[in-house]
Amino acid sequence: MSLGGRFCEDVAESHMTFADSDVATSTGDVRTSPFRKAAPGLLGIPGMPSNHNVHDLLECPVCMNLMCPPIHQCPNGHTLCSSCKARVHNCCPTCRNELGNIRCLALEKVAESLDLPCRFQIYGCQDIFPYYSKLKHEKICKYRPYNCPYAGADCSVTGDIQLLMMHLKNDHKVDMHDGCTFNHRYVKSNAQEIDNATWMLTIFNCFGRQFCLHFEAFHIGTAPVYMAFLRFMGDDDEAKQFTYSLEVSGSGRKLIWQGIPRSIRDSHRKVRDSQDGLIIQRNLALFFSGGNRQELKLKVAGRIWKEH
């Protein structure tokens, strides 16, 4: 047993395959990148490997991502990233000794010496950054993959817009339409039974871009409401180039909403909870539906246009 350390209980390997993209970065960034600063003899430290094995030194043994400062080590010299240190309950995953609060300053210097491409290079980002700037950039990189915009299930698929369009069509069977105007009908035989419901997502191809039309039933406080809103399949700065309107009418009345589509960077729940869309109270929705005011037959008309 090493000095100052107590033997930790074994931790199953199945609990040690973590990934934390906000803290660490892919080892492939170093392995495939020609943009490394020279670090002869690895800062001149005797016995340390050459520059060619830098990626092995910086690879966290738990999550397998590149470590960034603070880099921790146990009394025996085994290193791991700060995120995984908290996850393994201060127990070294290699020798099971207590980690303590020892920093590996030599490896931190190595990490600071690197210039690396953005991890989203495969999606089109060609920028090169010093290590710390790279981590900050990747959180806001416009080429970072999008989450699947489908609201009916917790879908973990991510990718560029082209991949997501194929995924929505093939896996979620989403309706897709061409055009910048639309009339959509939402029907429910017993509207009183609806507490929380999400209707099928609809995609519109307009101006060469894609827009997601959402329609949901939920509560604001204790009041049951319906809400329709549009999300843009792209970033927020592009979304602001467009405007849309939604309209419901019936029994001689009309309700109109006009706004800017939200980027799919914002989840459908975030948009819904911000109430950024056409909101119709249940009683009013049934009034628009006509008939005996028990069945929901709501027609939502809409239009998308581009601001110049």
C-alpha positions in Angstrom: 0.0 0.0 0.0 1.5 3.4 -0.9 2.2 6.2 1.5 -0.7 8.3 2.6 -3.2 6.1 0.7 -5.7 3.5 1.8 -6.9 0.7 -0.3 -10.3 1.4 -2.0 -13.0 -1.1 -2.7 -12.9 -2.4 -6.3 -15.1 -0.5 -8.7 -16.7 -2.5 -11.6 -15.3 -1.6 -15.0 -18.9 -1.3 -16.3 -19.3 1.8 -14.2 -16.2 3.5 -15.6 -17.0 4.1 -19.2 -17.9 7.8 -19.0 -17.8 10.6 -21.5 -17.8 14.2 -20.7 -17.4 16.4 -23.7 -17.5 19.6 -21.7 -14.4 18.7 -19.8 -12.4 16.3 -22.0 -11.8 16.0 -25.8 -11.5 13.1 -28.1 -8.1 11.3 -28.4 -8.6 11.3 -32.1 -7.9 15.1 -32.1 -4.3 14.4 -31.3 -3.8 11.2 -33.1 -4.9 12.5 -36.4 -3.9 16.2 -36.1 -0.8 17.6 -37.7 -1.2 20.8 -35.6 0.9 19.9 -32.5 3.5 22.2 -31.1 6.9 20.6 -30.7 7.6 19.4 -27.2 11.1 17.8 -27.5 11.7 15.1 -25.0 8.3 16.1 -23.5 9.6 19.2 -21.8 12.9 17.6 -21.2 11.7 15.3 -18.5 14.1 12.2 -18.3 12.4 8.9 -18.9 9.2 10.5 -20.4 8.0 9.3 -23.9 8.5 11.3 -27.0 6.0 13.7 -28.6 4.6 10.8 -30.7 3.0 9.3 -27.6 1.5 12.4 -26.1 -2.0 11.2 -26.8 -1.3 8.1 -24.6 -0.1 10.2 -21.7 -3.2 12.5 -21.9 -5.8 9.8 -22.3 -7.9 9.3 -19.2 -8.0 5.6 -18.3 -11.7 5.8 -17.3 -13.5 7.8 -20.0 -10.7 7.4 -22.6 -10.9 11.1 -23.5 -8.0 13.6 -23.4 -7.5 15.1 -20.0 -7.3 18.9 -19.5 -6.2 20.7 -16.3 -6.7 20.0 -13.5 -5.2 16.5 -14.1 -5.1 14.4 -11.0 -2.8 11.5 -10.0 -2.7 9.0 -7.2 0.5 8.5 -5.0 1.6 5.8 -7.5 1.5 8.2 -10.4 -1.7 7.0 -12.2 -3.6 9.9 -13.7 -7.2 10.6 -14.6 -9.3 13.6 -15.5 -11.1 15.8 -12.9 -14.5 14.7 -14.0 -13.8 11.0 -13.5 -12.1 11.7 -10.2 -15.4 12.7 -8.8 -17.2 9.7 -10.4 -14.8 7.1 -9.0 -15.3 8.4 -5.5 -11.6 9.4 -5.0 -10.4 5.9 -5.7 -7.7 5.3 -8.3 -9.2 3.1 -11.1 -5.7 1.5 -11.8 -4.4 0.6 -8.4 -7.4 1.2 -6.2 -5.5 3.5 -3.8 -6.9 6.7 -2.5 -6.4 9.6 -5.0 -6.1 12.5 -2.6 -5.5 15.9 -4.2 -2.3 15.5 -6.1 -2.0 17.4 -9.3 0.2 16.2 -12.3 1.7 19.5 -13.2 3.9 18.1 -15.9 1.0 16.7 -17.9 -0.9 19.9 -17.4 2.0 21.8 -19.1 1.9 19.3 -22.0 -1.8 19.8 -22.5 -1.4 23.6 -22.5 1.3 23.3 -25.2 -1.0 21.8 -27.8 -2.8 23.3 -30.8 -5.7 21.1 -31.9 -8.5 21.1 -34.5 -12.1 21.4 -33.4 -13.6 18.0 -32.5 -16.4 18.8 -35.0 -13.9 18.9 -37.9 -15.8 16.0 -39.5 -18.9 18.2 -39.7 -17.0 21.1 -41.4 -15.3 23.2 -38.8 -11.7 23.9 -40.0 -10.6 26.1 -37.1 -7.5 25.3 -35.0 -7.3 26.3 -31.3 -4.9 26.3 -28.3 -6.1 23.7 -25.9 -8.2 25.9 -23.6 -9.7 27.9 -26.4 -10.7 24.7 -28.2 -12.8 23.4 -25.2 -14.6 26.8 -25.0 -15.2 26.9 -28.8 -16.7 23.4 -29.0 -19.5 24.3 -26.6 -20.7 26.9 -29.1 -19.3 25.6 -32.4 -21.9 26.1 -35.2 -20.9 22.8 -36.6 -21.6 20.8 -33.5 -24.3 18.1 -34.1 -27.9 18.8 -33.4 -30.2 16.7 -31.2 -33.1 14.9 -32.8 -36.1 17.4 -32.8 -38.7 14.6 -32.4 -40.8 15.4 -29.3 -42.7 12.2 -29.0 -39.9 10.2 -27.3 -36.6 10.7 -25.7 -34.4 10.2 -28.8 -30.6 10.2 -28.3 -29.8 10.5 -32.0 -27.5 13.4 -33.0 -26.1 14.6 -36.3 -26.1 17.2 -39.0 -29.4 18.3 -40.6 -29.1 15.9 -43.5 -28.7 12.9 -41.2 -31.5 14.0 -38.9 -33.9 14.4 -41.9 -33.2 10.8 -42.9 -33.6 9.7 -39.3 -36.9 11.5 -38.9 -38.3 10.1 -42.1 -37.1 6.5 -41.7 -37.2 6.0 -37.9 -39.9 8.3 -36.7 -42.1 8.2 -39.8 -42.5 12.0 -39.7 -44.8 13.7 -42.2 -42.8 15.9 -44.6 -44.3 18.6 -46.9 -42.9 21.1 -49.4 -44.2 24.7 -49.3 -44.3 27.8 -47.1 -48.0 27.7 -46.3 -49.9 25.0 -44.6 -53.3 23.9 -43.1 -53.0 21.3 -40.4 -55.9 19.6 -38.5 -55.7 18.3 -35.0 -58.5 16.0 -33.9 -59.3 14.3 -30.6 -62.6 12.5 -29.9 -62.7 13.4 -26.2 -60.8 16.6 -25.5 -61.5 16.3 -21.8 -59.3 13.3 -21.6 -56.2 15.2 -22.8 -53.9 16.2 -20.0 -50.5 15.9 -21.6 -50.3 15.0 -25.3 -47.9 15.5 -28.1 -49.2 15.2 -31.7 -47.0 13.9 -34.5 -44.2 16.3 -35.6 -44.6 17.7 -39.1 -41.6 18.9 -41.2 -41.9 21.7 -43.9 -39.3 22.3 -46.6 -39.4 26.0 -47.3 -36.7 28.3 -48.8 -34.4 25.3 -49.0 -34.5 24.9 -45.2 -36.5 22.7 -42.8 -39.0 23.8 -40.2 -40.7 21.6 -37.4 -44.3 22.2 -36.5 -45.2 21.1 -33.0 -48.6 20.8 -31.4 -49.0 19.9 -27.7 -51.5 19.7 -24.9 -50.3 20.5 -21.4 -51.1 22.7 -18.4 -50.1 26.2 -17.5 -50.6 26.1 -13.7 -54.0 24.3 -13.5 -55.3 25.6 -16.8 -55.4 23.0 -19.7 -54.0 24.6 -22.9 -53.0 23.7 -26.5 -49.9 25.2 -28.0 -48.5 25.3 -31.6 -45.0 26.5 -32.4 -42.4 26.3 -35.1 -38.7 25.3 -34.7 -36.0 25.9 -37.3 -33.5 23.1 -38.2 -30.4 25.2 -38.0 -28.7 27.7 -35.7 -30.4 30.7 -34.0 -28.7 33.3 -36.2 -30.2 31.7 -39.3 -33.6 31.2 -37.6 -33.8 35.0 -37.1 -33.9 35.5 -40.8 -37.4 33.9 -40.9 -40.9 34.9 -39.5 -44.0 32.7 -39.3 -47.6 33.1 -38.4 -50.1 30.6 -37.0 -53.9 31.1 -37.1 -56.9 29.2 -35.7 -60.5 30.2 -36.6 -64.0 29.1 -36.2 -67.5 30.3 -35.2 -66.7 33.7 -36.6 -63.6 34.2 -34.5 -59.9 34.2 -35.3 -56.7 33.9 -33.2 -53.4 34.8 -34.8 -49.8 34.4 -33.6 -46.7 35.8 -35.3 -43.1 35.1 -34.2 -39.6 34.0 -35.1 -39.0 30.2 -35.2 -36.7 28.9 -32.5 -33.6 26.9 -33.4 -33.7 23.2 -32.6 -30.7 24.0 -30.4 -33.5 24.8 -28.0 -35.4 21.6 -27.0 -39.1 21.5 -27.7 -39.7 21.5 -23.9 -37.7 24.6 -23.5 -39.7 26.4 -26.2 -43.0 25.1 -24.8 -42.2 26.1 -21.2 -41.2 29.6 -22.4 -44.7 29.8 -24.0 -43.2 31.1 -27.3 -46.0 30.2 -29.6 -49.7 30.1 -30.3 -51.4 29.2 -27.0 -55.1 28.3 -27.0 -57.0 27.6 -23.8 -59.0 24.4 -23.9 -62.4 26.1 -23.7 -61.5 28.4 -26.5 -60.1 25.6 -28.6 -63.4 23.6 -28.2 -65.3 26.8 -29.1 -63.2 27.0 -32.4 -64.0 23.3 -32.9 -67.8 23.9 -33.0 -70.3 21.1 -32.5 -71.0 19.9 -29.0 -67.7 21.4 -27.6 -66.6 17.9 -26.5 -64.6 16.9 -29.6 -61.4 18.7 -30.6 -61.3 19.6 -34.3 -58.8 22.3 -34.5 -57.5 23.6 -37.8 -54.2 25.5 -37.6 -53.2 27.5 -40.7 -49.7 28.9 -41.1 -47.2 30.7 -43.3 -43.4 31.1 -43.3 -41.6 33.9 -44.9 -38.1 35.3 -45.1 -37.2 38.8 -43.8 -35.1 40.9 -46.1 
